[in-house]
Short mmCIF file of C-alpha atoms and ligand atoms in Angstrom, two decimals:
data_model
loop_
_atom_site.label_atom_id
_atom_site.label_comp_id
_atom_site.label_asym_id
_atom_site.label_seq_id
_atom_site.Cartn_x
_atom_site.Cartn_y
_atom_site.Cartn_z
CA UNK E 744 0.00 0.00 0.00
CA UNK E 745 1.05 3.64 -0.89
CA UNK E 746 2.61 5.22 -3.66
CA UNK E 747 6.33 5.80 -1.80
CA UNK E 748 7.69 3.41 1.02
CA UNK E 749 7.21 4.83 4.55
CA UNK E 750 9.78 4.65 6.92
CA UNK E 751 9.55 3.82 10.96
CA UNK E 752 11.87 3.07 13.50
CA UNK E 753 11.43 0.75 16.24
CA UNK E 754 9.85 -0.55 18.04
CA UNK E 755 12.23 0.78 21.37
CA UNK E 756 11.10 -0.49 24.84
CA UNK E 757 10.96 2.32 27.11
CA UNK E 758 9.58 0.65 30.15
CA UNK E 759 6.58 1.48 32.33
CA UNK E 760 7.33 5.24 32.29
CA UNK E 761 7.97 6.66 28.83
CA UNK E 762 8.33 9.28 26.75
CA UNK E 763 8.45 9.70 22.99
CA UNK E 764 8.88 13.13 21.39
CA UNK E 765 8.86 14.42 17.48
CA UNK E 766 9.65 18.03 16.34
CA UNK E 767 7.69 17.57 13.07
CA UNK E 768 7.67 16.10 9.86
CA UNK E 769 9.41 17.31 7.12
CA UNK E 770 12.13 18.16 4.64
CA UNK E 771 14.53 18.16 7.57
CA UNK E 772 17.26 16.90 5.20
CA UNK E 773 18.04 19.93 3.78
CA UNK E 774 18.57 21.98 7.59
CA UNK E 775 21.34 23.52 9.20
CA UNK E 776 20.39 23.16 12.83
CA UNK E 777 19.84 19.29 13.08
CA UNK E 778 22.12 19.13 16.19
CA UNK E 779 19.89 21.91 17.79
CA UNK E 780 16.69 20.14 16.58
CA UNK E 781 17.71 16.55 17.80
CA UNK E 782 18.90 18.17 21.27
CA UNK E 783 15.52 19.58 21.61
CA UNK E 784 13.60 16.43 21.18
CA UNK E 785 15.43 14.54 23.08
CA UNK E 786 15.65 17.23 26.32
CA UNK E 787 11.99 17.36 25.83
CA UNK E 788 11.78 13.54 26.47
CA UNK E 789 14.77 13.37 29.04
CA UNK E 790 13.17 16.53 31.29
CA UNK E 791 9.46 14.38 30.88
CA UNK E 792 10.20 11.53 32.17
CA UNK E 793 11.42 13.34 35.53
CA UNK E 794 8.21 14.85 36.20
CA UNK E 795 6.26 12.41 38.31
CA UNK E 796 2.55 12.57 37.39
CA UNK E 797 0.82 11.43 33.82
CA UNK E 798 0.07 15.47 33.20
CA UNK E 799 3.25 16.83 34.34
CA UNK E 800 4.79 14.63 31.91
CA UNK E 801 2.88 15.34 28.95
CA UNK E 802 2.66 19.11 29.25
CA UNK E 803 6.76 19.05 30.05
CA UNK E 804 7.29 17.37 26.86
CA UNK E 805 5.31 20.05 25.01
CA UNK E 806 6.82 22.69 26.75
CA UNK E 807 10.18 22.38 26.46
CA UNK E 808 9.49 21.98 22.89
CA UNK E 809 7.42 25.21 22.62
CA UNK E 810 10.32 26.98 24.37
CA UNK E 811 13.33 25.65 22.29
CA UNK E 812 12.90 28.34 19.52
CA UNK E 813 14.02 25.66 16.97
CA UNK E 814 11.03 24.11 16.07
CA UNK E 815 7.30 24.91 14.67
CA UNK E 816 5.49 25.66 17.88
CA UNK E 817 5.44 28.13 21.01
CA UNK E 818 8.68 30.88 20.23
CA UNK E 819 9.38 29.07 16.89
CA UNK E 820 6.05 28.76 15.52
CA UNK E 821 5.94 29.98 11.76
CA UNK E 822 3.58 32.86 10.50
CA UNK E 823 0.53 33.07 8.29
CA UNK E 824 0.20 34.32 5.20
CA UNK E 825 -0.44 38.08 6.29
CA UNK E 826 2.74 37.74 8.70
CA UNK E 827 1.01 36.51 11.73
CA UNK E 828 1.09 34.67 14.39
CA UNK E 829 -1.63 32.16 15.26
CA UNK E 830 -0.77 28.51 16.95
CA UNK E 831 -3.15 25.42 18.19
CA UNK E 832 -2.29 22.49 20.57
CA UNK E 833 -3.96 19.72 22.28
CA UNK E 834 -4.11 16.95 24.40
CA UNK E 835 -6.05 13.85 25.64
CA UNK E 836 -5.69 11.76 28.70
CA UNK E 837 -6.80 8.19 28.57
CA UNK E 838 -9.47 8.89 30.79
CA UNK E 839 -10.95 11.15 28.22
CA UNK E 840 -10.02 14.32 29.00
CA UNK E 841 -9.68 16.38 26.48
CA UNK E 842 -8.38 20.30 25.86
CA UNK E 843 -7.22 22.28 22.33
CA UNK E 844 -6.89 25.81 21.88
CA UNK E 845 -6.81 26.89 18.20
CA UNK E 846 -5.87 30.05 16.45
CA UNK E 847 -4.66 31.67 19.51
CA UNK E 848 -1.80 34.72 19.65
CA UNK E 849 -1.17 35.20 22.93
CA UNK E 850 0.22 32.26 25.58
CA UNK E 851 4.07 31.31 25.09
CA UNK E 852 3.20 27.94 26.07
CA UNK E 853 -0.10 26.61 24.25
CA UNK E 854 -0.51 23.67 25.34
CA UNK E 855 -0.78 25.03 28.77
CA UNK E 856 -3.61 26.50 27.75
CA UNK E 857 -5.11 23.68 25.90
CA UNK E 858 -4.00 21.44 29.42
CA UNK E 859 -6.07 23.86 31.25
CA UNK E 860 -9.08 23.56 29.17
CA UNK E 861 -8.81 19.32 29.71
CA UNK E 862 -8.49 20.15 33.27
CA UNK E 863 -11.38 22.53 34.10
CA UNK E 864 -13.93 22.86 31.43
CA UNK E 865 -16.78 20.72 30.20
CA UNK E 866 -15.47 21.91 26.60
CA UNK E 867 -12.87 20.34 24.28
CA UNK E 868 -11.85 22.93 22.25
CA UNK E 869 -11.63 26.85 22.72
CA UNK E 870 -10.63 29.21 19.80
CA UNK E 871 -9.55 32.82 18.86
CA UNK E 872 -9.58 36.02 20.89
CA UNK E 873 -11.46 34.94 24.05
CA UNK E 874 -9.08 32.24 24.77
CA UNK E 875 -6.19 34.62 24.33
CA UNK E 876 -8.18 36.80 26.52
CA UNK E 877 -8.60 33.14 29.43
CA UNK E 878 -4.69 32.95 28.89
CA UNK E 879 -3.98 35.93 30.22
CA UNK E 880 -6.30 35.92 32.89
CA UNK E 881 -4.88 33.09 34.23
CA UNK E 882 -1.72 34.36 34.18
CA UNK E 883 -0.04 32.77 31.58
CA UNK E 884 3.07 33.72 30.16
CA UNK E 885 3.11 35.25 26.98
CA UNK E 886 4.23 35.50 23.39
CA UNK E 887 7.40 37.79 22.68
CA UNK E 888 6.38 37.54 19.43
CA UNK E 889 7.67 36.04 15.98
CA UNK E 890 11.07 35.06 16.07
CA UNK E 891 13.68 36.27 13.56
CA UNK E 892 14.03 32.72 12.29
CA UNK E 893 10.27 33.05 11.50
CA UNK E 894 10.10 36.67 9.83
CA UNK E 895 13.31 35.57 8.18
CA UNK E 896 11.44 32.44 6.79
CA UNK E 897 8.15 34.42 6.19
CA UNK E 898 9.90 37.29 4.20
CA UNK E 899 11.81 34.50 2.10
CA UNK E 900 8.67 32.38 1.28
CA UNK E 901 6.69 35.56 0.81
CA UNK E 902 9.41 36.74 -2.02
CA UNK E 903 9.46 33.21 -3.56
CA UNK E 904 5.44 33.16 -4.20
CA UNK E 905 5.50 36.96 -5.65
CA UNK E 906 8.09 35.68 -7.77
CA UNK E 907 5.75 32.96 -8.95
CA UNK E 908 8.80 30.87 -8.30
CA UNK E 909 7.49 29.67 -4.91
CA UNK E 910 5.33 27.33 -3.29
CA UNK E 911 1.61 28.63 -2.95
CA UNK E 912 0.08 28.96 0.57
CA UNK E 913 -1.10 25.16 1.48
CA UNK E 914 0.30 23.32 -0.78
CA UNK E 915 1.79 20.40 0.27
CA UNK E 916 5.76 20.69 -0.45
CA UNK E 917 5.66 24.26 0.32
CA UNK E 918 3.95 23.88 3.82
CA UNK E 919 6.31 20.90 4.40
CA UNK E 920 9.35 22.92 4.50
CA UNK E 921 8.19 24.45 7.40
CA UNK E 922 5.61 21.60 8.96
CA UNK E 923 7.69 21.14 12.13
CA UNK E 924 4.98 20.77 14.44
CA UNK E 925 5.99 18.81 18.15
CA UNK E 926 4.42 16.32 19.85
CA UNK E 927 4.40 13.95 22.58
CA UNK E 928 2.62 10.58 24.06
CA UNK E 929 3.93 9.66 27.18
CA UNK E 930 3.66 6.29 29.93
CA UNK E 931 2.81 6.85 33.10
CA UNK E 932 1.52 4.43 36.31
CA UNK E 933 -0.56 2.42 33.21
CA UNK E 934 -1.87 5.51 31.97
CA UNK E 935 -1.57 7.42 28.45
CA UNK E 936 -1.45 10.57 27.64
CA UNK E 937 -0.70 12.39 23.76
CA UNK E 938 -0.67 15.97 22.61
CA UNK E 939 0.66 18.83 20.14
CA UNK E 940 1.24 22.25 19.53
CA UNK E 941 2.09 24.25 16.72
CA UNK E 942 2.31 27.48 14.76
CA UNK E 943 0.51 25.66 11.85
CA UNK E 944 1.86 25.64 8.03
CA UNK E 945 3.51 28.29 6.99
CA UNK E 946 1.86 31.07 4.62
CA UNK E 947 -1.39 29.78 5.76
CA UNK E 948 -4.64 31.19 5.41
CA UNK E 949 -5.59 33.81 8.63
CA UNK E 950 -7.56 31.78 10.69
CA UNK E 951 -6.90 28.39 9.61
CA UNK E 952 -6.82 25.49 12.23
CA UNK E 953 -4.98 22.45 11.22
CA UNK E 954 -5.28 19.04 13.15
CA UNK E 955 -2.54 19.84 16.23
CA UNK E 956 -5.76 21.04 18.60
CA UNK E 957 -8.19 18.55 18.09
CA UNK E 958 -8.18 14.92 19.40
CA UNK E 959 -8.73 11.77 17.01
CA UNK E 960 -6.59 14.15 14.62
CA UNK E 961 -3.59 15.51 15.75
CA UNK E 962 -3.32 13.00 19.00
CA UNK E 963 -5.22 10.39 20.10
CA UNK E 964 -5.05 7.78 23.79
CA UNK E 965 -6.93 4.91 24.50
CA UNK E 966 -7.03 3.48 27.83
CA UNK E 967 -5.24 0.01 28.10
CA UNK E 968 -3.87 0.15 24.40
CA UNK E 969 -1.42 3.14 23.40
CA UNK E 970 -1.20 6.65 22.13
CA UNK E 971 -0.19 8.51 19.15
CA UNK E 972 1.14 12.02 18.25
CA UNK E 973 0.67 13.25 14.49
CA UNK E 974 2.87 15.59 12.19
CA UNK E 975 2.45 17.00 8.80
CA UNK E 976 -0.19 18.66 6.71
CA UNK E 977 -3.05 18.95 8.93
CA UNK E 978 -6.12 19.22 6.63
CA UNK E 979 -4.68 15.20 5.35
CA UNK E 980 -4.58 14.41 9.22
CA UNK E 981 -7.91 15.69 10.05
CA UNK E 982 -9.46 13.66 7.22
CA UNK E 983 -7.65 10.62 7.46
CA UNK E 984 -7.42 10.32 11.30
CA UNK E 985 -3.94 8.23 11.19
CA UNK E 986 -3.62 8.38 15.09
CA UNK E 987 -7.28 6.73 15.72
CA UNK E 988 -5.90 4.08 13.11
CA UNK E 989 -2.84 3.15 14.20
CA UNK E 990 -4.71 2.82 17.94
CA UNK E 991 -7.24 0.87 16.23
CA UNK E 992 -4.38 -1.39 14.93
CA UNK E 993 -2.58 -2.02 18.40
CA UNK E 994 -5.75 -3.16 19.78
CA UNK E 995 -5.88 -5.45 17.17
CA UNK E 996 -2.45 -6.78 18.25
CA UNK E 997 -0.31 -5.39 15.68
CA UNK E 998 3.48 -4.64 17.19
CA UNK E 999 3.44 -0.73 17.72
CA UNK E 1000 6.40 -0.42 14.96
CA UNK E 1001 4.09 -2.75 12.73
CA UNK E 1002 0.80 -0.35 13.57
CA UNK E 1003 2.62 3.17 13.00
CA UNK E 1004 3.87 1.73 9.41
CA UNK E 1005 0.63 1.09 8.36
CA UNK E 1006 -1.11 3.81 9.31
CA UNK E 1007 1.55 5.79 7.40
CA UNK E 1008 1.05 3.51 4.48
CA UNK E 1009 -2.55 4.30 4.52
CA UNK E 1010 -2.35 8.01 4.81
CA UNK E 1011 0.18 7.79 1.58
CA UNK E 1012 -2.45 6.05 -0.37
CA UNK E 1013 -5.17 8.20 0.43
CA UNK E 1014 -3.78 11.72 -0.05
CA UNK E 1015 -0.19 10.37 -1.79
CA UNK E 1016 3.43 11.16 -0.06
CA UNK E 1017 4.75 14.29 2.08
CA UNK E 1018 1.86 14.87 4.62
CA UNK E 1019 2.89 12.66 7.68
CA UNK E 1020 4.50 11.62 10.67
CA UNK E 1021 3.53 9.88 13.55
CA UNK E 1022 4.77 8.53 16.64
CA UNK E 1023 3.10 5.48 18.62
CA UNK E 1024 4.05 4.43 22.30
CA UNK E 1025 1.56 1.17 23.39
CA UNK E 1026 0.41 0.90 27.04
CA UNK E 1027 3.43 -2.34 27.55
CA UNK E 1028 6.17 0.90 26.98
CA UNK E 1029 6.71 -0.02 23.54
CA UNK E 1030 7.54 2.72 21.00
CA UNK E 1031 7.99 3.59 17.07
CA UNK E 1032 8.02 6.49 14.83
CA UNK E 1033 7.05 6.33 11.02
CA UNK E 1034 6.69 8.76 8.20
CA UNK E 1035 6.31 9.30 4.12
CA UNK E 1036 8.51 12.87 4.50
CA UNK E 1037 12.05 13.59 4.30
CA UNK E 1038 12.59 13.43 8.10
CA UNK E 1039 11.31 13.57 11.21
CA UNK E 1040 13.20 13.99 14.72
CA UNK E 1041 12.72 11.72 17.68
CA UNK E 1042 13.41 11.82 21.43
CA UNK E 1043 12.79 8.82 23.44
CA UNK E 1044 13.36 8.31 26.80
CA UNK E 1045 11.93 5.55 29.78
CA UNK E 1046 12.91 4.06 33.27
CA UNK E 1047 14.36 0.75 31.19
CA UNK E 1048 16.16 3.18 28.20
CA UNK E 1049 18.70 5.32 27.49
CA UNK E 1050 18.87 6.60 24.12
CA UNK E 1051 19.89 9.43 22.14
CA UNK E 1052 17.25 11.53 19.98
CA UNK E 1053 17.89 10.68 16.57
CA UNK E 1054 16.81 12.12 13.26
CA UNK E 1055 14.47 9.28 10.69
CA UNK E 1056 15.50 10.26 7.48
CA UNK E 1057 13.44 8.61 4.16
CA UNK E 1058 15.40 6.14 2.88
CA UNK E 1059 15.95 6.28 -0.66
CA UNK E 1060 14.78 4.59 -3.11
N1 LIG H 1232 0.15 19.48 11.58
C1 LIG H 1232 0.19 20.85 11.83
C2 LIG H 1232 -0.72 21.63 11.00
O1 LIG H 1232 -1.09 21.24 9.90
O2 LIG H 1232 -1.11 22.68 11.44
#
């Protein structure tokens, strides 16, 4: 199945606390900071898995992800079309709670926002000014603003389309460049948790909401079997719901490196290759990563293993 081989790693055991990280799928080949980028994922699984409670883990991850500045999310996050800044995340417990904010401008950290919202509301998802206007009235941090990686990138792209030499807004090579969304599923006690945040695809339309905030899209738990974290182009991820699938899969008793390749498989033959990455972790500490992109980076990081972050890179063909 699918028109260009995915490629996965694992699976890794982790143990009965674990963490697995991503900083997005994409054409990572071609980028000059891979040290920085592979640091980040893999202090974003190392500082995790020293927290000590499901939620602490999961909104660590995401955090220290937001805040490295080198990937597509929190002080990294890329800018829409008309030079702003808009970014969603989510999360789901196991138990299922749920939170996602979408579209909002002001909290550093989203997904502290979009934790909050699985912690005290009724509601799953919250969008636009009135949840900017809930993060700062409950005191979270907020946004400095675009970075100068991010204008740089903007101003760049923005030249390349006038020239008519450049991607268009939303198409799927073009936002792919830039699709470094983060994401995390951690093991904790027996318990799941998975999330994301991001500053969306770059040169997207104002107000558009990709998959990163909304659960059975962008992440997705279920109690007992495993969790999953999704990257890429997040109008393919909403539609083909490759996190609910490769759940689906573990439950049917598919090994969790087995699962995540075929849910990548299936996502390539329903909206081709370029669009995906996904990483699994099943509720026995098991993990794996797959995707149809250039690359992806990984942290990993559990009570029975000691790795290093590593970068999954397409293998040719
Ligand atoms: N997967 C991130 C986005 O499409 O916004």
């Amino acid at each position: 199945m699918g028109t260009r081989a995915e490629t996965y790693a694992g699976p890794f055991y982790l143990g009965e606390k674990a963490v697995i990280t991503h900083g997005g799928a994409g054409g990572w080949r071609a980028a000059s900071n891979l040290e920085d980028v592979i640091n980040a994922v893999q202090s974003a699984a190392r500082e995790a898995l020293s927290e000590n409670s499901l939620e602490g883990m999961l909104v660590k991850a995401i955090v220290v992800l937001e805040d490295s500045g080198v990937l597509n999310a929190g002080l990294g996050s890329v800018l829409s079309i008309d030079g702003k800044l808009t970014m969603d995340a989510g999360l789901m417990y196991d138990d299922l709670r749920a939170g996602g904010v979408a579209a909002v401008t002001y909290p550093r950290n989203p997904i502290r926002l979009a934790d909050w919202v699985a912690r005290n509301l009724y509601h799953v998802l919250l969008a636009g000014p009135e949840a900017d206007k809930l993060a700062e009235k409950l005191g979270l941090k907020r946004h400095p603003g675009p970075s100068e990686r991010a204008l740089k990138r903007w101003k760049e792209l923005l030249e390349q389309v006038k020239n008519g030499k450049g991607p268009e807004w939303a198409r799927k090579m073009a936002s792919l460049l830039f699709a470094d969304t983060v994401g995390a599923v951690v093991l904790y006690n027996g318990r799941l948790g998975a999330g994301t945040s991001t500053g969306g695809v770059a040169l997207k339309h104002p107000a558009r909401v990709g998959d990163s905030p909304i659960p059975g899209a962008g992440f997705y738990v279920e109690k007992g079997v495993g969790g999953c974290a999704a990257t890429g182009i997040g109008e393919t991820i909403i539609l083909g719901r490759p996190c609910v699938y490769a759940v689906e899969l573990l439950k049917q008793g598919l090994p969790v490196e087995e699962a995540a390749r075929a849910a990548v498989a299936r996502h390539t033959a329903l909206f081709g290759s370029d669009n995906l990455g996904i990483i699994l972790l099943n509720a026995e500490g098991y993990a794996a990563a797959a995707m149809n992109t250039a690359g992806m980076p990984v942290g990993i990081a559990g009570n029975k293993h000691e790795a290093k972050g590593f970068m999954l890179l397409r293998r040719e063909e």
